[in-house]
CSV table of C-alpha atoms in Angstrom, one decimal:
chain,number,residue,atom,x,y,z
A,839,MET,CA,60.2,-53.6,-18.9
A,840,GLU,CA,61.4,-50.4,-20.7
A,841,THR,CA,62.3,-50.3,-24.4
A,842,SER,CA,65.9,-49.7,-23.4
A,843,GLU,CA,65.9,-53.1,-21.7
A,844,LEU,CA,64.2,-55.0,-24.5
A,845,HIS,CA,67.3,-55.4,-26.7
A,846,ASP,CA,69.3,-57.1,-23.9
A,847,PHE,CA,66.3,-59.4,-23.1
A,848,LEU,CA,66.0,-60.5,-26.7
A,849,LEU,CA,69.8,-61.0,-27.0
A,850,ASP,CA,69.8,-63.3,-24.0
A,851,GLN,CA,66.8,-65.3,-25.4
A,852,SER,CA,68.6,-65.6,-28.8
A,853,LYS,CA,71.3,-67.7,-27.1
A,854,LEU,CA,68.8,-70.5,-26.4
A,855,ALA,CA,69.3,-73.2,-29.0
A,856,VAL,CA,66.5,-74.9,-30.8
A,857,ASP,CA,66.8,-78.3,-32.6
A,858,TRP,CA,64.0,-78.7,-35.2
A,859,GLU,CA,65.1,-82.2,-36.0
A,860,GLU,CA,64.6,-83.1,-32.3
A,861,ILE,CA,61.2,-81.3,-32.3
A,862,LYS,CA,60.1,-83.2,-35.4
A,863,GLU,CA,61.2,-86.5,-33.9
A,864,ARG,CA,59.4,-85.8,-30.6
A,865,LEU,CA,56.2,-84.3,-31.9
A,866,GLN,CA,55.8,-86.3,-35.1
A,867,PRO,CA,53.9,-83.6,-37.0
A,868,LYS,CA,51.8,-84.5,-40.0
A,869,VAL,CA,53.2,-84.0,-43.5
A,870,LEU,CA,50.8,-82.4,-46.0
A,871,THR,CA,51.1,-81.8,-49.7
A,872,ILE,CA,50.1,-78.3,-50.7
A,873,ASN,CA,50.5,-77.0,-54.3
A,874,GLY,CA,52.8,-80.0,-54.8
A,875,ILE,CA,55.0,-79.1,-51.9
A,876,PRO,CA,55.5,-81.4,-48.9
A,877,VAL,CA,55.1,-79.4,-45.7
A,878,PHE,CA,54.9,-80.1,-42.0
A,879,LEU,CA,51.7,-79.2,-40.1
A,880,PHE,CA,52.7,-77.3,-37.0
A,881,ASP,CA,49.6,-76.9,-34.9
A,882,LEU,CA,51.5,-76.3,-31.7
A,883,ILE,CA,53.0,-73.1,-30.5
A,884,PHE,CA,56.3,-72.5,-28.6
A,885,ASN,CA,56.9,-69.4,-26.5
A,886,ILE,CA,60.2,-67.4,-26.5
A,887,ALA,CA,61.7,-69.9,-24.0
A,888,ASN,CA,61.0,-72.7,-26.5
A,889,GLN,CA,58.3,-74.2,-24.3
A,890,LEU,CA,54.9,-75.5,-25.7
A,891,ILE,CA,52.2,-73.0,-24.9
A,892,ASP,CA,48.4,-72.8,-25.7
A,893,ASP,CA,47.8,-69.1,-25.6
A,894,GLN,CA,45.8,-67.3,-28.3
A,895,LEU,CA,48.6,-64.7,-28.8
A,896,VAL,CA,52.3,-65.8,-28.6
A,897,ILE,CA,55.4,-63.7,-29.3
A,898,SER,CA,58.7,-65.6,-29.8
A,899,LEU,CA,62.1,-65.3,-31.4
A,900,GLN,CA,63.8,-66.9,-34.4
A,901,ARG,CA,67.1,-68.4,-33.2
A,902,PRO,CA,70.3,-67.8,-35.1
A,903,PHE,CA,71.5,-70.6,-37.4
A,904,ALA,CA,68.1,-72.4,-37.1
A,905,THR,CA,66.3,-73.0,-40.3
A,906,VAL,CA,62.6,-73.7,-39.7
A,907,PRO,CA,61.3,-76.5,-42.0
A,908,MET,CA,58.8,-75.6,-44.6
A,909,HIS,CA,55.5,-75.7,-42.8
A,910,VAL,CA,51.9,-74.5,-42.4
A,911,HIS,CA,49.9,-73.8,-39.3
A,912,PRO,CA,46.2,-73.1,-38.5
A,913,TYR,CA,46.9,-69.6,-37.3
A,914,ILE,CA,48.2,-66.2,-38.6
A,915,GLU,CA,51.8,-65.4,-38.2
A,916,LEU,CA,53.4,-61.9,-38.2
A,917,VAL,CA,57.2,-61.9,-38.8
A,918,TYR,CA,59.0,-58.7,-37.8
A,919,VAL,CA,62.7,-57.9,-38.2
A,920,TYR,CA,63.7,-56.2,-35.0
A,921,GLN,CA,67.3,-56.1,-36.0
A,922,GLY,CA,69.3,-57.1,-39.1
A,923,THR,CA,67.6,-58.9,-42.0
A,924,CYS,CA,66.0,-62.3,-42.8
A,925,THR,CA,64.6,-64.2,-45.7
A,926,VAL,CA,61.1,-65.6,-45.6
A,927,GLN,CA,60.2,-68.2,-48.2
A,928,ILE,CA,56.5,-68.5,-49.0
A,929,ASN,CA,55.8,-71.5,-51.3
A,930,GLU,CA,58.8,-71.2,-53.6
A,931,GLN,CA,59.1,-67.4,-53.4
A,932,PRO,CA,61.9,-65.9,-51.2
A,933,ILE,CA,61.2,-62.5,-49.7
A,934,GLU,CA,64.1,-60.5,-48.3
A,935,LEU,CA,63.0,-58.5,-45.2
A,936,ALA,CA,65.2,-55.6,-44.1
A,937,GLN,CA,65.2,-54.2,-40.5
A,938,GLY,CA,61.8,-52.9,-39.6
A,939,ALA,CA,59.9,-54.9,-42.2
A,940,MET,CA,56.9,-57.0,-41.4
A,941,ILE,CA,55.0,-59.8,-43.2
A,942,LEU,CA,51.6,-61.2,-42.2
A,943,ILE,CA,51.3,-64.9,-43.3
A,944,ASP,CA,47.8,-66.4,-43.6
A,945,LYS,CA,47.0,-69.7,-42.0
A,946,MET,CA,47.8,-72.9,-44.0
A,947,THR,CA,50.3,-71.0,-46.2
A,948,PRO,CA,53.5,-73.0,-46.8
A,949,HIS,CA,56.4,-70.9,-45.6
A,950,THR,CA,59.7,-71.0,-43.7
A,951,VAL,CA,62.2,-68.5,-42.2
A,952,LEU,CA,65.7,-69.3,-43.5
A,953,GLU,CA,68.7,-69.4,-41.3
A,954,THR,CA,69.6,-66.1,-39.7
A,955,ARG,CA,72.9,-64.7,-38.5
A,956,PRO,CA,73.9,-64.0,-34.9
A,957,GLY,CA,73.3,-60.2,-35.3
A,958,ASP,CA,69.7,-60.8,-36.6
A,959,MET,CA,66.7,-60.6,-34.3
A,960,VAL,CA,63.5,-61.8,-36.0
A,961,ILE,CA,60.3,-61.8,-34.0
A,962,ASP,CA,57.4,-64.2,-34.6
A,963,MET,CA,53.9,-63.3,-33.5
A,964,LYS,CA,51.3,-66.0,-33.6
A,965,LEU,CA,47.6,-65.0,-33.7
A,966,ARG,CA,45.1,-67.8,-33.4
A,967,HIS,CA,41.8,-67.5,-35.3
A,968,ASP,CA,39.8,-67.3,-32.0
A,969,TYR,CA,41.9,-64.3,-31.0
A,970,LEU,CA,41.2,-62.4,-34.2
A,971,SER,CA,37.5,-63.2,-34.2
A,972,SER,CA,36.9,-61.7,-30.8
A,973,SER,CA,36.1,-58.1,-29.9
A,974,PHE,CA,39.6,-57.2,-31.1
A,975,LEU,CA,38.5,-57.4,-34.7
A,976,ASN,CA,35.5,-55.3,-34.0
A,977,ARG,CA,37.7,-52.6,-32.7
A,978,LEU,CA,39.9,-52.8,-35.7
A,979,THR,CA,37.5,-53.2,-38.6
A,980,GLY,CA,34.5,-51.2,-37.3
A,981,LYS,CA,35.8,-47.9,-38.6
A,982,SER,CA,37.5,-48.7,-41.9
A,983,ILE,CA,36.6,-50.8,-44.9
A,984,ILE,CA,40.3,-50.9,-45.7
A,985,SER,CA,41.1,-52.5,-42.3
A,986,GLN,CA,38.2,-54.8,-42.9
A,987,PHE,CA,39.5,-55.9,-46.2
A,988,LEU,CA,43.0,-56.5,-44.9
A,989,ILE,CA,41.9,-58.6,-42.0
A,990,ASN,CA,39.2,-60.5,-43.8
A,991,SER,CA,41.7,-61.4,-46.4
A,992,MET,CA,43.6,-63.2,-43.7
A,993,ILE,CA,40.7,-65.1,-42.1
A,994,ASP,CA,38.3,-65.6,-45.0
A,995,LYS,CA,38.3,-69.3,-45.8
A,996,ARG,CA,37.9,-68.5,-49.5
A,997,ARG,CA,41.4,-67.0,-49.6
A,998,THR,CA,44.3,-69.3,-49.1
A,999,ASN,CA,48.1,-69.1,-49.6
A,1000,GLN,CA,48.1,-65.3,-49.0
A,1001,PHE,CA,50.4,-62.9,-47.3
A,1002,LEU,CA,50.7,-59.2,-46.7
A,1003,TYR,CA,54.2,-57.7,-47.0
A,1004,PHE,CA,55.0,-54.3,-45.4
A,1005,PRO,CA,58.5,-53.1,-46.3
A,1006,LEU,CA,58.1,-50.0,-44.1
A,1007,ASP,CA,61.2,-48.3,-45.5
A,1008,GLY,CA,62.0,-45.3,-43.3
A,1009,VAL,CA,58.9,-45.9,-41.1
A,1010,LYS,CA,59.8,-45.7,-37.5
A,1011,LYS,CA,56.4,-45.6,-35.8
A,1012,THR,CA,55.6,-49.3,-36.5
A,1013,GLY,CA,58.9,-50.4,-34.9
A,1014,GLN,CA,58.2,-48.2,-31.8
A,1015,ILE,CA,54.7,-49.7,-31.5
A,1016,MET,CA,56.2,-53.2,-31.7
A,1017,GLU,CA,58.7,-52.4,-29.0
A,1018,GLN,CA,56.0,-51.1,-26.6
A,1019,LEU,CA,53.9,-54.2,-27.4
A,1020,MET,CA,56.8,-56.6,-26.7
A,1021,CYS,CA,57.8,-54.8,-23.5
A,1022,GLU,CA,54.2,-55.3,-22.2
A,1023,TYR,CA,54.0,-58.9,-23.4
A,1024,PHE,CA,57.3,-60.0,-21.9
A,1025,ASP,CA,56.8,-58.1,-18.6
A,1026,ARG,CA,53.2,-58.3,-17.8
A,1027,GLY,CA,51.4,-56.3,-15.1
A,1028,VAL,CA,48.0,-55.0,-14.3
A,1029,CYS,CA,45.7,-54.6,-17.4
A,1030,SER,CA,48.5,-56.0,-19.7
A,1031,HIS,CA,45.9,-57.9,-21.8
A,1032,ASP,CA,44.0,-54.8,-22.6
A,1033,ILE,CA,47.2,-52.8,-23.2
A,1034,ILE,CA,48.5,-55.5,-25.6
A,1035,ASN,CA,45.2,-55.5,-27.5
A,1036,SER,CA,45.3,-51.7,-27.8
A,1037,TYR,CA,48.9,-51.8,-29.1
A,1038,LEU,CA,47.8,-54.5,-31.7
A,1039,VAL,CA,44.9,-52.3,-32.8
A,1040,ILE,CA,47.3,-49.4,-33.2
A,1041,LEU,CA,49.8,-51.5,-35.0
A,1042,PHE,CA,47.3,-53.0,-37.5
A,1043,THR,CA,45.8,-49.6,-38.1
A,1044,GLU,CA,49.2,-48.1,-38.8
A,1045,LEU,CA,50.0,-51.0,-41.2
A,1046,VAL,CA,46.9,-50.0,-43.2
A,1047,ARG,CA,48.6,-46.6,-43.9
A,1048,HIS,CA,51.6,-48.4,-45.4
A,1049,ALA,CA,49.8,-51.3,-47.1
A,1050,ASP,CA,51.8,-52.9,-49.9
A,1051,ILE,CA,49.9,-56.1,-50.7
A,1052,ARG,CA,51.9,-58.8,-52.4
A,1053,GLY,CA,51.9,-62.5,-52.7
A,1054,ALA,CA,49.2,-63.2,-55.3
A,1055,ALA,CA,49.7,-65.7,-58.0
A,1056,SER,CA,50.7,-63.3,-60.8
A,1057,PRO,CA,51.9,-59.8,-61.4
A,1058,GLY,CA,48.5,-58.9,-62.8
A,1059,ARG,CA,46.8,-60.0,-59.6
A,1060,ARG,CA,49.3,-58.2,-57.4
A,1061,GLN,CA,48.5,-55.0,-59.3
A,1062,GLU,CA,44.8,-55.7,-58.8
A,1063,ASP,CA,45.3,-56.2,-55.1
A,1064,ALA,CA,47.3,-53.0,-54.8
A,1065,SER,CA,44.6,-51.2,-56.6
A,1066,ILE,CA,42.0,-52.4,-54.2
A,1067,ILE,CA,43.5,-50.2,-51.5
A,1068,ASP,CA,42.9,-47.1,-53.7
A,1069,PHE,CA,39.4,-48.2,-54.6
A,1070,LEU,CA,38.4,-48.7,-50.9
A,1071,ARG,CA,40.1,-45.4,-49.9
A,1072,TYR,CA,38.1,-43.7,-52.6
A,1073,ILE,CA,34.9,-45.1,-51.1
A,1074,GLU,CA,35.9,-44.1,-47.6
A,1075,GLU,CA,36.6,-40.5,-48.6
A,1076,ARG,CA,33.5,-40.0,-50.8
A,1077,TYR,CA,31.0,-42.3,-49.1
A,1078,ARG,CA,28.3,-39.5,-48.9
A,1079,ASP,CA,27.8,-39.2,-52.6
A,1080,CYS,CA,30.0,-41.9,-54.2
A,1081,SER,CA,28.7,-43.7,-57.3
A,1082,LEU,CA,30.1,-46.7,-59.2
A,1083,VAL,CA,30.0,-44.8,-62.5
A,1084,GLU,CA,32.0,-41.8,-61.2
A,1085,MET,CA,34.5,-44.1,-59.4
A,1086,ALA,CA,35.0,-46.2,-62.5
A,1087,ALA,CA,35.7,-43.0,-64.5
A,1088,GLN,CA,38.1,-41.8,-61.9
A,1089,PHE,CA,40.2,-45.0,-62.2
A,1090,LYS,CA,39.6,-45.5,-66.0
A,1091,PHE,CA,37.7,-48.8,-65.5
A,1092,HIS,CA,34.4,-49.9,-67.0
A,1093,PRO,CA,31.9,-50.0,-64.1
A,1094,ASN,CA,31.2,-53.7,-64.6
A,1095,ALA,CA,34.9,-54.5,-64.5
A,1096,LEU,CA,35.4,-52.4,-61.4
A,1097,SER,CA,32.5,-54.0,-59.7
A,1098,ALA,CA,33.8,-57.5,-60.5
A,1099,ILE,CA,37.2,-56.6,-59.1
A,1100,LEU,CA,35.7,-55.4,-55.8
A,1101,LYS,CA,33.5,-58.4,-55.5
A,1102,ARG,CA,36.4,-60.8,-56.2
A,1103,ALA,CA,38.7,-59.2,-53.8
A,1104,THR,CA,36.4,-58.4,-50.9
A,1105,GLY,CA,33.4,-60.7,-51.3
A,1106,LYS,CA,31.2,-57.6,-51.3
A,1107,SER,CA,29.6,-55.6,-54.1
A,1108,PHE,CA,30.2,-51.8,-54.5
A,1109,LYS,CA,26.8,-51.1,-53.0
A,1110,ASP,CA,27.6,-53.4,-50.0
A,1111,LEU,CA,30.9,-51.6,-49.4
A,1112,LEU,CA,29.3,-48.2,-49.7
A,1113,GLN,CA,26.5,-49.1,-47.3
A,1114,LEU,CA,29.1,-50.6,-44.8
A,1115,GLN,CA,31.2,-47.4,-44.8
A,1116,ARG,CA,28.1,-45.2,-44.4
A,1117,LEU,CA,26.8,-47.3,-41.5
A,1118,ASN,CA,30.2,-47.5,-39.8
A,1119,LYS,CA,30.3,-43.7,-39.9
A,1120,ALA,CA,26.8,-43.5,-38.6
A,1121,ALA,CA,27.7,-45.8,-35.7
A,1122,LEU,CA,30.7,-43.6,-34.9
A,1123,TYR,CA,28.4,-40.5,-34.7
A,1124,LEU,CA,25.9,-42.4,-32.6
A,1125,LYS,CA,28.6,-43.5,-30.2
A,1126,ASN,CA,30.5,-40.2,-29.8
A,1127,THR,CA,28.0,-37.4,-30.5
A,1128,GLY,CA,24.6,-36.2,-29.4
A,1129,MET,CA,23.5,-35.5,-33.0
A,1130,PRO,CA,19.8,-36.3,-33.7
A,1131,ILE,CA,19.5,-39.6,-35.6
A,1132,THR,CA,17.8,-37.9,-38.5
A,1133,ASP,CA,20.8,-35.5,-38.9
A,1134,ILE,CA,23.3,-38.5,-38.7
A,1135,ALA,CA,21.4,-40.3,-41.4
A,1136,GLU,CA,21.6,-37.2,-43.7
A,1137,GLU,CA,25.2,-36.6,-42.8
A,1138,VAL,CA,26.3,-40.1,-43.9
A,1139,GLY,CA,24.3,-40.0,-47.2
A,1140,TYR,CA,20.8,-41.3,-46.5
A,1141,SER,CA,17.7,-39.4,-47.6
A,1142,SER,CA,15.3,-42.1,-46.4
A,1143,MET,CA,15.1,-42.7,-42.7
A,1144,SER,CA,13.2,-46.0,-43.1
A,1145,PHE,CA,15.9,-47.3,-45.4
A,1146,PHE,CA,18.7,-46.1,-43.0
A,1147,HIS,CA,17.0,-47.9,-40.1
A,1148,LYS,CA,16.5,-51.0,-42.1
A,1149,LYS,CA,20.2,-51.2,-43.2
A,1150,PHE,CA,21.5,-50.2,-39.8
A,1151,LYS,CA,19.6,-53.1,-38.2
A,1152,GLU,CA,20.8,-55.5,-40.8
A,1153,VAL,CA,24.4,-54.8,-40.1
A,1154,PHE,CA,24.4,-54.1,-36.3
A,1155,GLY,CA,21.4,-56.2,-35.3
A,1156,GLU,CA,19.7,-53.3,-33.5
A,1157,THR,CA,18.1,-50.0,-34.3
A,1158,PRO,CA,20.2,-46.8,-34.2
A,1159,SER,CA,18.4,-45.8,-31.0
A,1160,GLU,CA,19.1,-49.1,-29.4
A,1161,TYR,CA,22.8,-48.9,-30.5
A,1162,ARG,CA,23.2,-45.4,-29.0
A,1163,ASN,CA,21.6,-46.4,-25.8
A,1164,ARG,CA,23.7,-49.5,-25.4
A,1165,LYS,CA,26.9,-47.8,-26.2
A,1166,GLY,CA,26.1,-45.2,-23.6
A,1167,GLU,CA,25.7,-47.7,-20.8
């Protein structure tokens, strides 16, 4: 399927009706109470033809005039406005999504997509936990602590009722990636699974560039979450000689306060984040260059080879030499 054919395909699929009352009657989903709100537990997934499916990744379409009941599910959902607009309600908060916008909704977060109009085309992508915990996540998070924070915030059991909102005003690239991904998904051929995974990695990485984290409990917390991106980007860019004191001074925080914010948001201390970024860079050099390991250690900020070897093995489960030899197989 070419991108020029995608619109007509989605238009034909949008004509299929869906009756949520009939679905509720047939499947008898459990009703939970979350934050005082009664919600349905939908642990089953329907494909674009409105058939039950058990895949780890499913892309479907919101039907016009169909309001999905307030619900939760044990998987992550990405809502993407391919055409028109839509309103997503999370808990009691309505969020207006314009064309091109995306929103990632964490598992077990009460939400609904309100009734759409005939001209609206709203895409739902379901990602089960097993899918995200596979080698896909390693490809995505291995190079960037920002990526790691964004994805971990979605799968970490300590964080609940969260979402990531990407307005993407004027950003065309993410829409183009989604089109290519959907074309491959709806018209599969040789190596489609690998191609779809690659598009997802590109999509999630592109979203990192346009991160606008919202959905926390208060304006103060939303500001803190937005600041996390700047904090992590600072570590990424200055990992060779970054210090907590200098970083705190840069952002006008007390070092202890900054350290507490990082720990609360990522589950890791400043030192842990710094080590992780250095080691990720070292792994990148080991995989893609012939630099001596001593030079790599120095390049990423380690003056002690024994300490570098110790930390590398703690994170990757093998020595730098073993990692390089295995990656070269």
